[in-house]
Amino acid sequence: MTIANEREDAYIWINDEASATVWIPGADAGDDPIAGALAQLELPRNRLGNGFQVQPQEVAEGLITLPSDFELQRYIRKGYELRLAVRVVPRGYYSKDFPYEDDPEIGIDNAYGNTYLSPHFSRSVVRLTYGP
């Protein structure tokens, strides 16, 4: 998977937890997801504290690992849509000594991506983007 920071003016800090939800294709915000789970995000070359940093106009490559009990094969057989979201803090900087924690004072946003599941979908094509 890739995460693209499409901003021209700021680096972003990205949390290492991602939200994964499964939807019927074409579902909108008024519908409920079929399933959901927290997944682990790993961007090996971009580690910063308990997350990752991506510079302006940069693309980072990594992995999202779903929990072992997430029924991905069943969702693939049914042709559902997988939607991913990860917390983003523009100009965020967190370290071992100053780790990220949820705080209403911090301006957070999300990077989003989705892919339609089928027996032939490529697990490497999911792209999350964050832009202006």
XYZ file of C-alpha atoms in Angstrom:
132
model
C 0.000 0.000 0.000
C 1.029 3.615 -0.375
C 0.290 6.820 1.487
C 0.530 10.002 -0.542
C 0.928 13.402 1.105
C -0.495 15.661 -1.597
C 0.057 18.846 0.416
C 2.688 21.228 -0.899
C 3.197 23.172 2.326
C 3.517 20.681 5.193
C 4.825 17.311 6.233
C 2.354 15.027 7.989
C 2.626 12.675 10.934
C 0.589 9.461 10.584
C -0.651 7.227 13.396
C 0.368 3.562 13.273
C -3.232 2.371 13.733
C -5.600 2.276 10.779
C -9.347 1.813 10.685
C -10.482 -0.928 8.283
C -14.167 -1.197 7.388
C -15.992 -3.428 4.914
C -18.924 -2.052 2.919
C -21.367 -3.152 0.257
C -20.074 -1.476 -2.938
C -21.743 1.902 -3.473
C -22.816 2.273 0.166
C -22.882 5.817 1.471
C -22.468 7.439 4.885
C -26.095 6.679 5.766
C -25.422 2.941 5.583
C -23.688 0.767 8.156
C -20.467 -1.125 7.421
C -20.529 -4.931 7.218
C -17.503 -5.186 9.542
C -14.736 -3.117 11.028
C -11.426 -3.514 12.841
C -8.258 -1.700 13.848
C -5.264 -2.625 11.726
C -1.527 -1.962 12.112
C 0.179 0.396 9.711
C 3.890 0.001 8.958
C 5.916 2.435 6.847
C 9.439 1.040 7.476
C 11.483 3.998 6.193
C 9.320 6.736 7.713
C 9.167 5.847 11.452
C 8.861 8.772 13.856
C 7.883 8.040 17.470
C 4.710 5.943 17.591
C 3.850 6.743 13.979
C 5.352 7.886 10.697
C 6.293 11.101 8.921
C 5.745 11.826 5.222
C 7.169 14.958 3.619
C 5.146 17.259 1.294
C 4.455 15.751 -2.127
C 6.025 12.446 -0.988
C 4.659 8.921 -1.290
C 5.535 6.341 1.377
C 5.151 2.595 0.881
C 4.286 0.101 3.567
C 1.880 -2.503 4.858
C -1.417 -2.631 6.678
C -1.811 -5.794 8.750
C -5.368 -6.824 9.565
C -6.219 -8.766 12.755
C -6.041 -12.557 12.371
C -9.801 -12.918 12.984
C -10.719 -10.429 10.222
C -12.633 -12.488 7.636
C -10.989 -10.983 4.551
C -11.434 -14.115 2.391
C -15.190 -14.103 3.012
C -15.401 -10.415 2.075
C -13.373 -11.091 -1.081
C -15.761 -13.894 -2.116
C -18.752 -11.577 -1.629
C -17.148 -8.719 -3.632
C -17.343 -6.112 -0.882
C -15.379 -2.864 -0.638
C -12.547 -2.348 1.866
C -12.165 1.228 3.148
C -9.131 2.311 5.155
C -8.546 5.458 7.181
C -5.603 6.595 9.270
C -5.192 9.619 11.558
C -2.993 12.387 10.206
C -1.569 15.386 12.073
C -0.284 18.120 9.736
C 3.135 19.312 10.949
C 2.930 16.790 13.792
C 6.113 15.643 15.470
C 6.056 12.846 18.026
C 8.909 10.893 19.559
C 9.609 8.187 22.116
C 9.731 10.884 24.811
C 6.670 12.720 23.484
C 4.312 10.072 21.997
C 1.092 10.872 20.170
C -2.095 10.664 22.237
C -5.663 11.583 21.293
C -6.221 15.173 22.377
C -9.064 17.538 21.381
C -6.533 20.397 21.285
C -4.670 18.754 18.376
C -5.963 19.381 14.863
C -6.192 15.905 13.358
C -7.472 14.774 9.993
C -7.612 11.466 8.117
C -6.058 9.957 5.025
C -8.449 7.659 3.182
C -8.281 4.875 0.649
C -10.498 2.109 -0.652
C -10.384 -0.940 -2.889
C -13.001 -3.280 -4.267
C -12.409 -6.843 -3.171
C -12.501 -9.690 -5.670
C -10.545 -12.939 -6.044
C -8.160 -11.099 -8.399
C -7.610 -7.826 -6.514
C -4.002 -6.804 -5.995
C -3.225 -6.311 -2.330
C -0.519 -3.822 -3.254
C -2.732 -1.227 -4.942
C -4.469 0.330 -1.946
C -3.540 4.010 -1.860
C -4.377 6.347 1.004
C -4.184 10.027 0.200
C -4.097 13.211 2.229
C -4.455 16.537 0.512
C -5.205 20.198 0.966
